[in-house]
Coordinates of C-alpha atoms in Angstrom, one line a residue:
Chain A
X15 CA 19.3 5.1 -32.6
X16 CA 16.7 2.6 -33.8
X17 CA 17.7 0.4 -36.9
X18 CA 15.7 0.9 -40.0
X19 CA 13.1 -1.6 -41.1
X20 CA 15.3 -2.8 -44.0
X21 CA 18.2 -3.3 -41.6
X22 CA 16.0 -5.5 -39.4
X23 CA 14.8 -7.5 -42.4
X24 CA 18.5 -8.1 -43.3
X25 CA 19.1 -9.0 -39.7
X26 CA 16.2 -11.5 -39.9
X27 CA 17.8 -13.1 -42.9
X28 CA 21.2 -13.2 -41.2
X29 CA 22.6 -10.8 -43.7
X30 CA 24.6 -7.7 -43.1
X31 CA 27.7 -9.0 -41.5
X32 CA 28.6 -10.4 -38.0
X33 CA 29.6 -7.1 -36.4
X34 CA 26.5 -5.3 -37.6
X35 CA 24.2 -8.1 -36.5
X36 CA 25.9 -8.1 -33.1
X37 CA 25.3 -4.4 -32.8
X38 CA 21.6 -4.8 -33.8
X39 CA 21.2 -7.7 -31.3
X40 CA 22.7 -5.6 -28.6
X41 CA 20.2 -2.8 -29.4
X42 CA 17.4 -5.3 -29.5
X43 CA 18.3 -6.5 -26.0
X44 CA 17.4 -3.0 -24.8
X45 CA 14.7 -1.8 -27.1
X46 CA 11.3 -3.3 -26.8
X47 CA 9.9 -1.3 -29.8
X48 CA 12.5 -2.8 -32.1
X49 CA 11.9 -6.3 -30.7
X50 CA 8.2 -6.0 -31.5
X51 CA 9.1 -4.7 -35.0
X52 CA 11.4 -7.7 -35.5
X53 CA 8.7 -10.1 -34.3
X54 CA 6.3 -8.5 -36.8
X55 CA 8.8 -8.9 -39.6
X56 CA 9.5 -12.5 -38.6
X57 CA 5.8 -13.4 -38.4
X58 CA 5.2 -11.8 -41.8
X59 CA 8.1 -13.8 -43.3
X60 CA 6.6 -17.0 -41.7
X61 CA 3.2 -16.2 -43.2
X62 CA 4.7 -15.6 -46.6
X63 CA 6.7 -18.7 -46.6
X64 CA 3.7 -20.8 -45.3
X65 CA 1.6 -19.3 -48.1
X66 CA 4.1 -20.2 -50.6
X67 CA 4.6 -23.7 -49.3
X68 CA 0.9 -24.7 -49.1
X69 CA -0.5 -25.7 -52.4
X70 CA -3.8 -24.3 -53.6
X71 CA -6.6 -26.4 -52.2
X72 CA -10.3 -26.6 -52.2
X73 CA -11.7 -24.1 -49.7
X74 CA -14.2 -26.5 -48.2
X75 CA -11.6 -29.2 -47.8
X76 CA -9.2 -26.6 -46.4
X77 CA -11.7 -25.4 -43.8
X78 CA -12.6 -29.0 -42.8
X79 CA -8.9 -29.8 -42.4
X80 CA -8.4 -26.7 -40.3
X81 CA -11.4 -27.6 -38.1
X82 CA -10.3 -31.1 -37.6
X83 CA -6.8 -29.9 -36.7
X84 CA -8.3 -27.6 -34.1
X85 CA -10.5 -30.4 -32.7
X86 CA -7.4 -32.7 -32.6
X87 CA -5.4 -30.0 -30.9
X88 CA -8.2 -29.3 -28.3
X89 CA -8.7 -33.0 -27.7
X90 CA -5.1 -33.6 -27.0
X91 CA -3.9 -30.9 -24.7
X92 CA -0.9 -33.0 -23.7
X93 CA 0.5 -33.1 -27.1
X94 CA 4.3 -33.0 -27.5
X95 CA 4.6 -29.2 -27.8
X96 CA 2.1 -28.5 -25.1
X97 CA 3.8 -30.8 -22.6
X98 CA 7.2 -29.3 -23.6
X99 CA 5.8 -25.8 -23.1
X100 CA 4.4 -26.8 -19.6
X101 CA 7.8 -28.3 -18.7
X102 CA 9.6 -25.1 -19.7
X103 CA 7.1 -22.9 -17.8
X104 CA 7.6 -25.1 -14.7
X105 CA 11.3 -24.7 -15.0
X106 CA 11.0 -20.9 -15.3
X107 CA 8.7 -20.7 -12.3
X108 CA 11.1 -22.9 -10.3
X109 CA 14.1 -20.6 -11.3
X110 CA 12.5 -17.4 -10.3
X111 CA 10.2 -18.4 -7.4
X112 CA 11.1 -22.0 -6.4
X113 CA 9.6 -25.4 -6.6
X114 CA 6.7 -24.9 -4.2
X115 CA 5.5 -22.0 -6.3
X116 CA 4.9 -24.4 -9.2
X117 CA 2.3 -26.2 -7.0
X118 CA 0.6 -22.9 -6.2
X119 CA 0.4 -21.9 -9.9
X120 CA -0.2 -25.3 -11.5
X121 CA -3.3 -27.3 -10.6
X122 CA -3.6 -30.9 -11.8
X123 CA -4.8 -31.3 -15.4
X124 CA -4.2 -27.6 -16.2
X125 CA -4.0 -26.9 -20.0
X126 CA -0.8 -25.5 -21.4
X127 CA -2.2 -22.2 -22.4
X128 CA -3.8 -21.7 -19.0
X129 CA -0.5 -22.4 -17.3
X130 CA 1.1 -20.0 -19.8
X131 CA -1.4 -17.3 -18.8
X132 CA -0.9 -17.8 -15.1
X133 CA 2.9 -18.0 -15.4
X134 CA 3.0 -14.9 -17.6
X135 CA 0.8 -13.0 -15.0
X136 CA 2.9 -13.9 -12.0
X137 CA 6.2 -13.2 -13.8
X138 CA 4.9 -9.9 -15.1
X139 CA 3.9 -8.8 -11.6
X140 CA 7.0 -9.9 -9.7
X141 CA 9.7 -9.6 -12.5
X142 CA 8.3 -6.6 -14.4
X143 CA 6.8 -6.6 -17.9
X144 CA 10.0 -6.4 -20.0
X145 CA 11.8 -9.2 -18.1
X146 CA 8.6 -11.3 -18.2
X147 CA 8.4 -10.9 -21.9
X148 CA 12.0 -12.0 -22.3
X149 CA 11.2 -15.1 -20.2
X150 CA 8.2 -15.8 -22.5
X151 CA 10.4 -15.5 -25.6
X152 CA 12.9 -17.8 -24.0
X153 CA 10.1 -20.4 -23.3
X154 CA 8.9 -20.3 -26.9
X155 CA 12.4 -20.4 -28.4
X156 CA 12.6 -23.3 -30.8
X157 CA 9.2 -24.7 -29.8
X158 CA 6.7 -25.8 -32.3
X159 CA 3.6 -24.4 -30.6
X160 CA 0.3 -23.4 -32.0
X161 CA -1.5 -21.3 -29.5
X162 CA -5.3 -21.2 -29.1
X163 CA -5.5 -18.1 -31.2
X164 CA -3.7 -19.8 -34.0
X165 CA -0.4 -18.1 -33.1
X166 CA 2.5 -20.2 -34.2
X167 CA 5.9 -19.9 -32.6
X168 CA 9.0 -21.6 -33.9
Chain B
X2 CA 21.5 -24.3 -18.7
X3 CA 24.7 -23.7 -16.9
X4 CA 26.0 -20.2 -16.5
X5 CA 29.4 -19.0 -15.4
X6 CA 29.8 -17.0 -12.3
X7 CA 30.7 -13.4 -13.2
X8 CA 31.4 -10.3 -11.2
X9 CA 30.7 -8.0 -14.1
X10 CA 27.7 -5.9 -14.6
X11 CA 24.9 -4.8 -12.3
X12 CA 23.6 -8.4 -12.1
X13 CA 26.6 -9.3 -9.9
X14 CA 25.5 -6.6 -7.3
X15 CA 24.4 -9.3 -4.7
X16 CA 27.8 -10.9 -4.9
X17 CA 29.6 -7.6 -4.4
X18 CA 27.4 -6.7 -1.5
X19 CA 28.0 -10.0 0.3
X20 CA 31.8 -9.9 -0.4
X21 CA 32.0 -6.3 1.0
X22 CA 30.0 -7.3 4.0
X23 CA 32.2 -10.3 4.6
X24 CA 35.4 -8.3 4.4
X25 CA 34.0 -5.6 6.7
X26 CA 32.9 -8.2 9.3
X27 CA 36.3 -9.9 9.2
X28 CA 38.1 -6.6 9.7
X29 CA 35.7 -5.6 12.5
X30 CA 36.0 -8.9 14.3
X31 CA 39.8 -8.8 13.9
X32 CA 39.9 -5.4 15.5
X33 CA 37.6 -6.6 18.3
X34 CA 39.9 -9.6 18.9
X35 CA 43.0 -7.4 19.0
X36 CA 41.3 -5.0 21.3
X37 CA 40.4 -7.9 23.7
X38 CA 43.9 -9.5 23.4
X39 CA 45.5 -6.1 24.1
X40 CA 43.7 -5.9 27.4
X41 CA 41.4 -3.2 26.1
X42 CA 44.2 -0.6 26.5
X43 CA 43.1 1.5 23.5
X44 CA 39.7 2.9 23.0
X45 CA 37.4 1.8 20.2
X46 CA 35.8 4.7 18.5
X47 CA 32.3 4.4 17.1
X48 CA 30.0 6.8 15.5
X49 CA 28.2 9.3 17.7
X50 CA 24.8 8.7 19.1
X51 CA 23.4 6.1 16.7
X52 CA 24.0 8.1 13.5
X53 CA 25.0 6.0 10.5
X54 CA 28.7 5.3 9.8
X55 CA 30.1 6.2 6.4
X56 CA 30.1 2.6 5.3
X57 CA 26.4 2.3 6.2
X58 CA 25.6 5.5 4.3
X59 CA 27.5 4.2 1.3
X60 CA 25.5 1.0 1.4
X61 CA 22.3 3.0 1.7
X62 CA 23.4 4.9 -1.4
X63 CA 23.9 1.6 -3.3
X64 CA 20.5 0.5 -2.0
X65 CA 18.9 3.7 -3.3
X66 CA 20.6 3.4 -6.7
X67 CA 19.5 -0.3 -7.1
X68 CA 16.0 0.6 -6.0
X69 CA 15.8 3.3 -8.7
X70 CA 16.9 0.7 -11.3
X71 CA 14.2 -1.7 -10.2
X72 CA 11.6 1.1 -10.0
X73 CA 12.3 2.0 -13.6
X74 CA 11.5 -1.6 -14.7
X75 CA 8.0 -1.4 -13.2
X76 CA 5.9 1.0 -15.4
X77 CA 3.0 3.1 -14.0
X78 CA 0.1 0.8 -13.1
X79 CA 2.2 -2.3 -12.4
X80 CA 1.0 -3.9 -9.2
X81 CA 4.4 -3.9 -7.5
X82 CA 5.3 -0.3 -8.5
X83 CA 3.8 1.3 -5.3
X84 CA 5.8 -1.2 -3.2
X85 CA 9.1 -0.4 -5.0
X86 CA 8.3 3.3 -4.9
X87 CA 8.1 3.0 -1.1
X88 CA 11.2 0.9 -0.9
X89 CA 13.0 3.6 -2.9
X90 CA 11.7 6.3 -0.6
X91 CA 12.9 4.3 2.4
X92 CA 16.3 3.9 0.9
X93 CA 16.4 7.6 0.1
X94 CA 15.5 8.4 3.7
X95 CA 18.3 6.2 5.0
X96 CA 20.8 7.7 2.5
X97 CA 19.7 11.3 3.3
X98 CA 19.9 10.5 7.0
X99 CA 23.4 9.3 6.6
X100 CA 24.6 12.2 4.5
X101 CA 22.9 14.7 6.9
X102 CA 24.3 13.1 10.0
X103 CA 27.8 12.6 8.6
X104 CA 28.3 15.7 6.6
X105 CA 26.2 18.4 8.2
X106 CA 25.3 16.9 11.6
X107 CA 28.8 16.7 13.1
X108 CA 31.4 19.2 14.3
X109 CA 34.1 18.3 11.9
X110 CA 36.4 20.3 9.7
X111 CA 34.7 19.4 6.4
X112 CA 31.3 20.5 7.6
X113 CA 30.4 23.8 5.7
X114 CA 28.2 24.9 8.7
X115 CA 31.3 24.9 10.9
X116 CA 33.1 27.2 8.5
X117 CA 30.1 29.5 8.5
X118 CA 30.1 29.7 12.3
X119 CA 26.9 27.7 12.9
X120 CA 28.8 25.3 15.1
X121 CA 27.3 26.7 18.3
X122 CA 24.0 27.9 17.0
X123 CA 22.2 24.6 17.5
X124 CA 21.7 24.2 13.8
X125 CA 24.0 21.2 13.6
X126 CA 22.1 19.6 16.5
X127 CA 18.8 20.2 14.6
X128 CA 20.2 18.7 11.4
X129 CA 21.3 15.6 13.4
X130 CA 17.8 15.2 14.9
X131 CA 16.3 15.5 11.4
X132 CA 18.7 12.8 10.2
X133 CA 17.6 10.5 13.1
X134 CA 13.9 11.1 12.3
X135 CA 14.5 10.4 8.6
X136 CA 16.6 7.3 9.2
X137 CA 14.4 6.0 12.1
X138 CA 10.6 6.4 12.3
X139 CA 10.1 7.8 8.7
X140 CA 12.1 5.0 7.1
X141 CA 10.5 2.3 9.2
X142 CA 7.0 3.7 8.3
X143 CA 7.9 3.6 4.6
X144 CA 9.1 0.1 4.9
X145 CA 6.0 -1.0 6.7
X146 CA 3.8 0.5 4.0
X147 CA 5.9 -1.2 1.3
X148 CA 5.7 -4.5 3.1
X149 CA 1.9 -4.2 3.3
X150 CA 1.8 -3.7 -0.5
X151 CA 4.0 -6.7 -1.1
X152 CA 1.9 -8.9 1.2
X153 CA -1.3 -7.9 -0.6
X154 CA 0.3 -9.1 -3.9
X155 CA 1.5 -12.3 -2.3
X156 CA -2.1 -12.9 -1.1
X157 CA -3.5 -12.3 -4.5
X158 CA -1.3 -15.1 -5.9
X159 CA -2.1 -17.6 -3.2
X160 CA 1.2 -17.2 -1.3
X161 CA -0.6 -16.1 1.8
X162 CA -0.1 -18.1 5.0
X163 CA -1.6 -17.4 8.4
X164 CA 1.1 -16.5 11.0
X165 CA 2.2 -19.5 13.1
X166 CA 2.8 -19.6 16.9
X167 CA 6.5 -18.9 16.3
X168 CA 5.7 -15.8 14.3
X169 CA 3.4 -14.5 17.1
X170 CA 6.1 -15.4 19.6
X171 CA 8.8 -13.5 17.7
X172 CA 6.6 -10.5 17.2
X173 CA 5.7 -10.7 20.9
X174 CA 9.3 -10.4 21.9
X175 CA 9.6 -7.1 20.0
X176 CA 6.3 -6.0 21.4
X177 CA 7.5 -6.8 24.9
X178 CA 10.8 -4.9 24.2
X179 CA 8.7 -1.9 23.1
X180 CA 6.7 -2.0 26.2
X181 CA 9.8 -2.2 28.3
X182 CA 11.3 0.8 26.5
X183 CA 8.2 2.8 27.0
X184 CA 7.9 1.7 30.6
X185 CA 11.5 2.7 31.2
X186 CA 11.0 6.1 29.6
X187 CA 7.8 6.6 31.7
X188 CA 9.5 5.7 34.9
X189 CA 12.4 8.1 34.1
X190 CA 9.9 10.8 33.3
X191 CA 8.0 10.2 36.6
X192 CA 11.3 10.3 38.5
X193 CA 12.1 13.7 37.0
X194 CA 15.0 12.5 34.8
X195 CA 15.0 14.2 31.4
X196 CA 14.5 12.1 28.3
X197 CA 16.5 13.3 25.4
X198 CA 15.0 14.0 22.0
X199 CA 17.1 11.2 20.5
X200 CA 15.4 8.8 22.9
X201 CA 12.0 10.1 21.9
X202 CA 12.8 9.6 18.3
X203 CA 14.0 6.1 19.0
X204 CA 10.8 5.4 21.0
X205 CA 8.6 6.8 18.1
X206 CA 10.1 4.2 15.8
X207 CA 9.4 1.2 18.1
X208 CA 5.6 0.7 17.5
X209 CA 6.3 0.8 13.7
X210 CA 9.1 -1.7 14.3
X211 CA 6.5 -4.0 15.9
X212 CA 4.2 -3.8 12.9
X213 CA 7.2 -4.3 10.6
X214 CA 8.3 -7.3 12.5
X215 CA 4.9 -8.9 12.2
X216 CA 4.8 -8.2 8.5
X217 CA 8.3 -9.7 8.2
X218 CA 7.0 -12.9 9.8
X219 CA 4.1 -13.0 7.4
X220 CA 6.5 -12.5 4.5
X221 CA 8.7 -15.2 5.8
X222 CA 5.8 -17.6 5.6
X223 CA 4.9 -16.5 2.1
X224 CA 8.5 -16.9 1.0
X225 CA 8.6 -20.5 2.5
X226 CA 5.5 -21.2 0.4
X227 CA 7.2 -19.8 -2.7
X228 CA 10.5 -21.6 -2.5
X229 CA 14.1 -20.7 -3.1
X230 CA 14.1 -18.9 -6.4
X231 CA 16.0 -15.9 -7.7
X232 CA 13.2 -13.5 -6.9
X233 CA 12.4 -14.9 -3.4
X234 CA 16.0 -14.4 -2.3
X235 CA 15.3 -10.6 -2.4
X236 CA 12.3 -11.1 -0.1
X237 CA 14.4 -13.4 2.2
X238 CA 17.0 -10.5 2.4
X239 CA 14.2 -8.1 3.4
X240 CA 13.0 -10.4 6.1
X241 CA 16.6 -10.8 7.4
X242 CA 17.0 -7.0 7.3
X243 CA 14.0 -6.5 9.5
X244 CA 14.9 -9.3 11.9
X245 CA 18.4 -7.9 12.2
X246 CA 16.9 -4.4 12.9
X247 CA 14.7 -5.7 15.7
X248 CA 17.5 -7.9 17.1
X249 CA 20.0 -5.0 17.0
X250 CA 17.5 -2.7 18.8
X251 CA 16.9 -5.4 21.5
X252 CA 20.6 -6.2 21.9
X253 CA 21.7 -2.6 22.1
X254 CA 19.1 -2.1 24.9
X255 CA 19.8 -5.3 26.8
X256 CA 23.7 -5.3 26.7
X257 CA 24.2 -2.2 28.9
X258 CA 21.9 -3.8 31.5
X259 CA 24.3 -6.8 31.9
X260 CA 27.7 -5.5 30.9
X261 CA 29.3 -2.1 31.1
X262 CA 32.6 -3.3 29.6
X263 CA 31.5 -4.3 26.1
X264 CA 32.1 -1.6 23.5
X265 CA 28.5 -0.7 22.5
X266 CA 29.6 1.6 19.7
X267 CA 31.5 -1.2 18.1
X268 CA 28.5 -3.6 18.4
X269 CA 26.3 -0.9 16.9
X270 CA 28.6 -0.5 14.0
X271 CA 28.9 -4.3 13.6
X272 CA 25.1 -4.7 13.4
X273 CA 24.4 -1.6 11.3
X274 CA 26.3 -2.6 8.1
X275 CA 24.7 -6.1 7.9
X276 CA 21.3 -4.5 8.2
X277 CA 22.1 -2.0 5.5
X278 CA 23.5 -4.8 3.3
X279 CA 20.4 -6.9 3.8
X280 CA 18.2 -4.0 2.6
X281 CA 20.5 -3.4 -0.3
X282 CA 20.3 -7.0 -1.3
X283 CA 16.5 -6.7 -1.8
X284 CA 16.8 -4.6 -5.0
X285 CA 20.1 -6.3 -5.9
X286 CA 18.5 -9.7 -6.2
X287 CA 15.5 -8.2 -8.1
X288 CA 17.9 -6.6 -10.6
X289 CA 19.9 -9.9 -10.9
X290 CA 16.7 -11.8 -11.6
X291 CA 15.6 -9.3 -14.2
X292 CA 18.9 -9.3 -15.9
X293 CA 19.0 -13.0 -16.0
X294 CA 15.6 -13.0 -17.6
X295 CA 16.7 -10.6 -20.3
X296 CA 19.9 -12.5 -20.9
X297 CA 18.8 -16.1 -20.8
X298 CA 21.4 -18.9 -20.5
X299 CA 20.3 -20.3 -23.9
X300 CA 21.4 -17.1 -25.6
X301 CA 24.7 -16.7 -27.5
X302 CA 28.0 -16.3 -25.6
X303 CA 27.9 -12.5 -26.3
X304 CA 24.8 -12.5 -24.1
X305 CA 22.4 -11.4 -26.8
X306 CA 18.9 -10.8 -25.6
X307 CA 15.7 -12.6 -26.3
X308 CA 13.9 -11.7 -29.4
X309 CA 16.9 -12.4 -31.7
X310 CA 15.7 -14.9 -34.3
X311 CA 17.6 -18.2 -34.4
X312 CA 18.3 -17.7 -38.0
X313 CA 20.2 -14.4 -37.4
X314 CA 22.1 -15.9 -34.5

């Protein structure tokens, strides 16, 4: 049986007791639908807390700041998070395919998001979509990464 | 990123298969040693006429079950699904062949056809032939088709390598063996000696075995290009299974030409289980890799899956 939305919110906030959370975590390990719902809840929570944290600013200045941040991110593809992401992806490819496979997937100077796309594709084909998604989650765990579409993972 | 070795759960299937195979080989070799030491005073019984032994049928059933688990993880439209579908059908053909041959294809007390008085009607013989066809040419054809699908995917991802001289030489040996078998059958036919249906069934599988062997050589090259990862171990097992099948066929044909004293039935039994185990290891390694992905090393000791927020953990 799928847990209700309110239960998942409580789970997100680490409320509801250890046993209950363990049961929900066990269910989440098997249920992609609930994992997606949990992710949605988490991202909404993140957005809300980000909205609350950022002080009101001038829209022109805010836009300029955002554009300069994008430019800075695009200009420095080997930033800390990007290189960490690349390292993690390399390790995953090595684990599931082997070291020579990394050379086949990664060409010199490849951007992190490009490597992510390639690695995701190869993992999805050979490992299956659910397992590949779990690998992606593992790669992003604890990583401060702002993807090209503005997607932020923590 | 260390993880403890465990024999629990479906992800430990490769270890169980290897352990069972090791125990079986040790017992088999011990019996062979005792038989040789005792001056071959007692007879060694093997299964009749190349049908699968119970242990081989059991391994084929494990193979089928693991294939079904893997097949479920590849939804419709996934590139590798057709290949896994064919691997599953090949495993099903082997399991069905074993069950038919062991349960309905032999004159033994637990065969319901024997109770019903069909023992002399030729039905049992027909069932046994069906079992041989399913476990022989049909299974090999399914495997060859599955291998082709896998090789196409490998090529798409840049793991394709042209066959080397060694690959051609190895495939040539099996090709030569096939020609010898056909030549032998042709000569027997010309001399007026009858060729049994079982021989024809065996001969029908040989051209497919040649194709399969070449595919195995190509897969071997692709696997070398990939490396030694969790997923590639399954493909290595597949290559080993096909190589052992070819080597077993060649050995079972060559040995009687040089020695009449060696127990062929025992050699047949000795080679059949490693082959079945190698094929069972293909889905077993795939399942192990998938389970590892779903339960990463960085997760909590309870093995909670990905997707659990750090806060909640």
